[in-house]
Every structure is written in structure tokens, then in C-alpha cells.
Amino acid sequence: GQQLNQSPQSMFIQEGEDVSMNCTSSSIFNTWLWYKQDPGEGPVLLIALYKAGELTSNGRLTAQFGITRKDSFLNISASIPSDVGIYFCAGLNYGGSQGNLIFGKGTKLSVKP
Amino acid sequence: EAGVTQFPSHSVIEKGQTVTLRCDPISGHDNLYWYRRVMGKEIKFLLHFVKESKQDESGMPNNRFLAERTGGTYSTLKVQPAELEDSGVYFCASSSRQGNGYTFGSGTRLTVV
């Protein structure tokens, strides 16, 4: 089945630093999504990307949909303590009987004040 | 609007017992999804309802898992009999249409001992 390789697995950074994480796949997706999960909560959608090459920002977050449709990255600028959590990429192909998300294994972010 | 609600938030049961998880999607969302995250692994798709119909149940692990969505509103996921490897966090998500970013519930943490 389809799999996403997400890296890094974990990051320990200082408050104020920038963060970058990425996902790659051997197959293409129509949509790339980035989610954040806080402890005890479900994943919350941060950014959705619908077109190859698309670059989208949401506050301090920037994400891009790779030209080949097989990869995506997420950048967080000037990290703050509340950025702590697990970040998941997810690929989606919809239409017909499809519609389920394929998730990466997550990047656990720790921020030192 | 109210978000996706899952009940219970935690469940600890013995191997061989039965557990039923419930999900109330966002009102008016026809698409309802069940996902599961086993510790340390990626969030994996279980099945997808469109209204009361099962659109895709290719992710269901085996016939010990039974999902229903009577009337196209809330959904239940029953595990009978539960095995140790069923432990994990079960997430429900809903969307108004395929291709949108889904809204996830907070999950049910199931522990089978």
C-alpha cells in the first residue's frame, strides 16, 4: 500500500529557531495536508495543499506541495513553546471509492524556552 | 459549531471482552471516517462512511471489528472479542465532502490487558 516517509522523527530546538520537516512518497497524491496533534487531542489541520508547486502560509507556518506531487515540506519560523506537539503529514487521493488519508509517522517537536 | 465528539475518551478492557466506541460527527457531515494509531506507528485508515453506507472498509483489520452508522448520524465501532494488539488510539473524523481537510475527534484510547 501507499506509504509516506516523514522526517525527522523528532526535533529538540531552542525557542526562536526555525523548524523544517518533510514527507516523501513513492506514489503521487492529489492533496497534501499537515496536521498537529497536542497530547490528549486529535490531529488539527494546519495547512492543506491542493496543487502541485503550491506554496501556502498560515501565520508562522509555510508548506509546499512538491512539483512531482510525491513530496511536501512544512516550515515553522521563530518557534515558540506552544509549537510543541506531533506534526503529521498526510496524503489524499479522492474520487470514486477513495478518500482516506495516508499519514506519515509524525515528527515530535520539543521547544526549549 | 460543535466538533467531532468521541466516547469514551479512555477504555481499559480485558482480552476477550467487547468494547464499543462511539463517534458523533459534525452535524451535516455526510463523510465519517475511523482511523487508528497503534503506539509509535502512523495513523492508519480503518473505514469510511458516506451517510449510512460503507464507502470503503479496506482498512478494517479483521472480522472482530464491526462499524455501523445507522441513520447516517453517529457511528459505532465494536471490537469483539478484543485482543492485545487492538490497543491504540481510535480517531473518528468527518468532512462535508471528500477532498476537504477532515475534522478529527479527540480519540478513544483503548488499552487491552
GROMACS .gro file of C-alpha atoms in nm:
model
  226
    1GLY     CA    1   0.000   0.000   0.000
    2GLN     CA    2   0.091   0.365  -0.015
    3GLN     CA    3   0.338   0.485   0.249
    4LEU     CA    4   0.472   0.822   0.349
    5ASN     CA    5   0.826   0.872   0.481
    6GLN     CA    6   0.826   1.160   0.725
    7SER     CA    7   1.144   1.308   0.870
    8PRO     CA    8   1.285   1.389   1.109
    9GLN     CA    9   1.123   1.159   1.363
   10SER     CA   10   1.187   1.410   1.643
   11MET     CA   11   1.340   1.752   1.693
   12PHE     CA   12   1.469   1.935   2.000
   13ILE     CA   13   1.510   2.305   1.932
   14GLN     CA   14   1.554   2.635   2.113
   15GLU     CA   15   1.271   2.886   2.123
   16GLY     CA   16   1.307   3.128   1.832
   17GLU     CA   17   1.467   2.878   1.595
   18ASP     CA   18   1.316   2.780   1.263
   19VAL     CA   19   1.196   2.424   1.201
   20SER     CA   20   1.170   2.223   0.883
   21MET     CA   21   1.016   1.879   0.829
   22ASN     CA   22   0.923   1.689   0.515
   23CYS     CA   23   0.740   1.394   0.372
   24THR     CA   24   0.811   1.187   0.064
   25SER     CA   25   0.616   0.916  -0.110
   26SER     CA   26   0.675   0.668  -0.390
   27SER     CA   27   0.331   0.748  -0.529
   28ILE     CA   28   0.152   1.071  -0.614
   29PHE     CA   29  -0.124   1.244  -0.421
   30ASN     CA   30  -0.391   1.496  -0.523
   31THR     CA   31  -0.374   1.674  -0.190
   32TRP     CA   32  -0.119   1.713   0.088
   33LEU     CA   33  -0.225   1.804   0.439
   34TRP     CA   34  -0.030   1.894   0.752
   35TYR     CA   35  -0.179   1.826   1.095
   36LYS     CA   36  -0.064   1.896   1.451
   37GLN     CA   37  -0.159   1.679   1.746
   38ASP     CA   38  -0.143   1.803   2.104
   39PRO     CA   39  -0.138   1.549   2.391
   40GLY     CA   40  -0.483   1.401   2.452
   41GLU     CA   41  -0.629   1.564   2.143
   42GLY     CA   42  -0.696   1.462   1.787
   43PRO     CA   43  -0.498   1.592   1.487
   44VAL     CA   44  -0.585   1.950   1.394
   45LEU     CA   45  -0.548   2.065   1.034
   46LEU     CA   46  -0.279   2.331   0.987
   47ILE     CA   47  -0.243   2.365   0.611
   48ALA     CA   48  -0.400   2.199   0.307
   49LEU     CA   49  -0.229   2.197  -0.033
   50TYR     CA   50  -0.426   2.119  -0.348
   51LYS     CA   51  -0.197   2.197  -0.644
   52ALA     CA   52   0.149   2.075  -0.739
   53GLY     CA   53   0.401   2.352  -0.671
   54GLU     CA   54   0.162   2.537  -0.440
   55LEU     CA   55   0.326   2.730  -0.155
   56THR     CA   56   0.090   2.825   0.129
   57SER     CA   57   0.140   3.013   0.454
   58ASN     CA   58  -0.061   3.017   0.775
   59GLY     CA   59   0.097   3.262   1.019
   60ARG     CA   60   0.444   3.134   1.103
   61LEU     CA   61   0.380   2.812   0.909
   62THR     CA   62   0.469   2.763   0.544
   63ALA     CA   63   0.411   2.445   0.345
   64GLN     CA   64   0.473   2.345  -0.014
   65PHE     CA   65   0.326   2.078  -0.241
   66GLY     CA   66   0.612   1.930  -0.443
   67ILE     CA   67   0.611   1.963  -0.821
   68THR     CA   68   0.625   1.585  -0.863
   69ARG     CA   69   0.323   1.550  -0.627
   70LYS     CA   70   0.527   1.300  -0.429
   71ASP     CA   71   0.655   1.524  -0.151
   72SER     CA   72   0.578   1.816   0.077
   73PHE     CA   73   0.756   2.018   0.341
   74LEU     CA   74   0.644   2.223   0.641
   75ASN     CA   75   0.846   2.509   0.787
   76ILE     CA   76   0.780   2.680   1.119
   77SER     CA   77   0.955   3.011   1.171
   78ALA     CA   78   1.055   3.163   1.507
   79SER     CA   79   0.929   2.868   1.713
   80ILE     CA   80   0.753   2.928   2.044
   81PRO     CA   81   0.681   2.685   2.333
   82SER     CA   82   0.321   2.622   2.220
   83ASP     CA   83   0.454   2.475   1.893
   84VAL     CA   84   0.534   2.161   2.094
   85GLY     CA   85   0.346   1.858   1.968
   86ILE     CA   86   0.346   1.592   1.698
   87TYR     CA   87   0.321   1.706   1.337
   88PHE     CA   88   0.180   1.469   1.078
   89CYS     CA   89   0.182   1.493   0.702
   90ALA     CA   90  -0.099   1.321   0.516
   91GLY     CA   91  -0.160   1.249   0.151
   92LEU     CA   92  -0.505   1.221  -0.001
   93ASN     CA   93  -0.640   1.088  -0.327
   94TYR     CA   94  -1.012   1.135  -0.358
   95GLY     CA   95  -1.272   1.037  -0.607
   96GLY     CA   96  -1.456   0.715  -0.664
   97SER     CA   97  -1.426   0.488  -0.364
   98GLN     CA   98  -1.111   0.660  -0.240
   99GLY     CA   99  -1.097   0.935   0.016
  100ASN     CA  100  -0.888   0.809   0.302
  101LEU     CA  101  -0.581   0.989   0.431
  102ILE     CA  102  -0.238   0.823   0.426
  103PHE     CA  103  -0.037   0.952   0.722
  104GLY     CA  104   0.333   0.981   0.791
  105LYS     CA  105   0.462   0.854   1.125
  106GLY     CA  106   0.489   1.204   1.268
  107THR     CA  107   0.758   1.447   1.379
  108LYS     CA  108   0.769   1.510   1.753
  109LEU     CA  109   0.873   1.869   1.820
  110SER     CA  110   1.014   1.982   2.154
  111VAL     CA  111   1.091   2.352   2.213
  112LYS     CA  112   1.315   2.471   2.495
  113PRO     CA  113   1.221   2.814   2.630
  114GLU     CA  114  -2.040   2.453   1.557
  115ALA     CA  115  -1.973   2.153   1.782
  116GLY     CA  116  -1.674   1.946   1.678
  117VAL     CA  117  -1.641   1.572   1.636
  118THR     CA  118  -1.718   1.402   1.965
  119GLN     CA  119  -1.588   1.063   2.068
  120PHE     CA  120  -1.686   0.850   2.366
  121PRO     CA  121  -1.534   0.718   2.581
  122SER     CA  122  -1.206   0.905   2.594
  123HIS     CA  123  -1.035   0.608   2.757
  124SER     CA  124  -1.123   0.241   2.789
  125VAL     CA  125  -0.933  -0.039   2.960
  126ILE     CA  126  -1.069  -0.388   2.900
  127GLU     CA  127  -0.950  -0.743   2.935
  128LYS     CA  128  -0.858  -0.961   2.642
  129GLY     CA  129  -1.168  -1.136   2.513
  130GLN     CA  130  -1.412  -0.866   2.623
  131THR     CA  131  -1.619  -0.646   2.395
  132VAL     CA  132  -1.586  -0.269   2.360
  133THR     CA  133  -1.797  -0.025   2.164
  134LEU     CA  134  -1.664   0.315   2.065
  135ARG     CA  135  -1.892   0.596   1.958
  136CYS     CA  136  -1.840   0.892   1.729
  137ASP     CA  137  -2.070   1.189   1.674
  138PRO     CA  138  -1.959   1.377   1.362
  139ILE     CA  139  -2.014   1.744   1.292
  140SER     CA  140  -2.382   1.792   1.214
  141GLY     CA  141  -2.447   1.773   0.840
  142HIS     CA  142  -2.119   1.599   0.754
  143ASP     CA  143  -2.201   1.303   0.531
  144ASN     CA  144  -1.848   1.162   0.536
  145LEU     CA  145  -1.734   0.985   0.853
  146TYR     CA  146  -1.400   0.809   0.891
  147TRP     CA  147  -1.242   0.583   1.150
  148TYR     CA  148  -0.864   0.578   1.196
  149ARG     CA  149  -0.636   0.407   1.445
  150ARG     CA  150  -0.289   0.483   1.577
  151VAL     CA  151  -0.100   0.200   1.739
  152MET     CA  152   0.180   0.327   1.963
  153GLY     CA  153   0.482   0.451   1.769
  154LYS     CA  154   0.325   0.390   1.432
  155GLU     CA  155   0.139   0.603   1.181
  156ILE     CA  156  -0.231   0.681   1.196
  157LYS     CA  157  -0.400   0.424   0.974
  158PHE     CA  158  -0.732   0.433   0.794
  159LEU     CA  159  -0.997   0.182   0.900
  160LEU     CA  160  -1.313   0.273   0.711
  161HIS     CA  161  -1.521   0.545   0.551
  162PHE     CA  162  -1.898   0.601   0.565
  163VAL     CA  163  -2.094   0.821   0.329
  164LYS     CA  164  -2.416   0.878   0.519
  165GLU     CA  165  -2.514   0.530   0.638
  166SER     CA  166  -2.329   0.338   0.366
  167LYS     CA  167  -1.981   0.191   0.395
  168GLN     CA  168  -1.785   0.352   0.112
  169ASP     CA  169  -1.453   0.185   0.188
  170GLU     CA  170  -1.373  -0.064   0.463
  171SER     CA  171  -1.042  -0.182   0.323
  172GLY     CA  172  -0.854  -0.080   0.638
  173MET     CA  173  -1.053  -0.291   0.883
  174PRO     CA  174  -0.803  -0.535   1.039
  175ASN     CA  175  -1.030  -0.840   1.063
  176ASN     CA  176  -1.386  -0.952   1.131
  177ARG     CA  177  -1.357  -0.880   1.502
  178PHE     CA  178  -1.421  -0.517   1.410
  179LEU     CA  179  -1.774  -0.405   1.322
  180ALA     CA  180  -1.866  -0.049   1.233
  181GLU     CA  181  -2.217   0.087   1.193
  182ARG     CA  182  -2.374   0.421   1.115
  183THR     CA  183  -2.747   0.375   1.148
  184GLY     CA  184  -2.945   0.668   1.012
  185GLY     CA  185  -2.633   0.835   0.883
  186THR     CA  186  -2.567   1.027   1.204
  187TYR     CA  187  -2.343   0.887   1.476
  188SER     CA  188  -2.125   0.581   1.426
  189THR     CA  189  -2.014   0.297   1.649
  190LEU     CA  190  -1.709   0.076   1.621
  191LYS     CA  191  -1.733  -0.252   1.809
  192VAL     CA  192  -1.438  -0.479   1.882
  193GLN     CA  193  -1.540  -0.832   1.977
  194PRO     CA  194  -1.352  -1.013   2.117
  195ALA     CA  195  -1.071  -0.767   2.189
  196GLU     CA  196  -0.708  -0.880   2.155
  197LEU     CA  197  -0.391  -0.723   2.296
  198GLU     CA  198  -0.285  -0.588   1.956
  199ASP     CA  199  -0.608  -0.385   1.933
  200SER     CA  200  -0.467  -0.137   2.186
  201GLY     CA  201  -0.420   0.210   2.045
  202VAL     CA  202  -0.594   0.540   1.991
  203TYR     CA  203  -0.903   0.527   1.771
  204PHE     CA  204  -0.985   0.851   1.593
  205CYS     CA  205  -1.301   0.949   1.418
  206ALA     CA  206  -1.311   1.226   1.160
  207SER     CA  207  -1.581   1.387   0.949
  208SER     CA  208  -1.597   1.608   0.644
  209SER     CA  209  -1.868   1.773   0.439
  210ARG     CA  210  -1.725   1.632   0.118
  211GLN     CA  211  -1.429   1.431   0.000
  212GLY     CA  212  -1.114   1.628  -0.064
  213ASN     CA  213  -1.161   1.868   0.227
  214GLY     CA  214  -0.938   1.856   0.529
  215TYR     CA  215  -1.115   1.642   0.781
  216THR     CA  216  -1.203   1.742   1.138
  217PHE     CA  217  -1.084   1.486   1.389
  218GLY     CA  218  -1.223   1.398   1.729
  219SER     CA  219  -1.001   1.373   2.036
  220GLY     CA  220  -0.984   0.996   2.005
  221THR     CA  221  -1.057   0.698   2.228
  222ARG     CA  222  -0.751   0.546   2.391
  223LEU     CA  223  -0.817   0.171   2.409
  224THR     CA  224  -0.599  -0.048   2.626
  225VAL     CA  225  -0.649  -0.425   2.616
  226VAL     CA  226  -0.484  -0.608   2.906
   0.00000   0.00000   0.00000
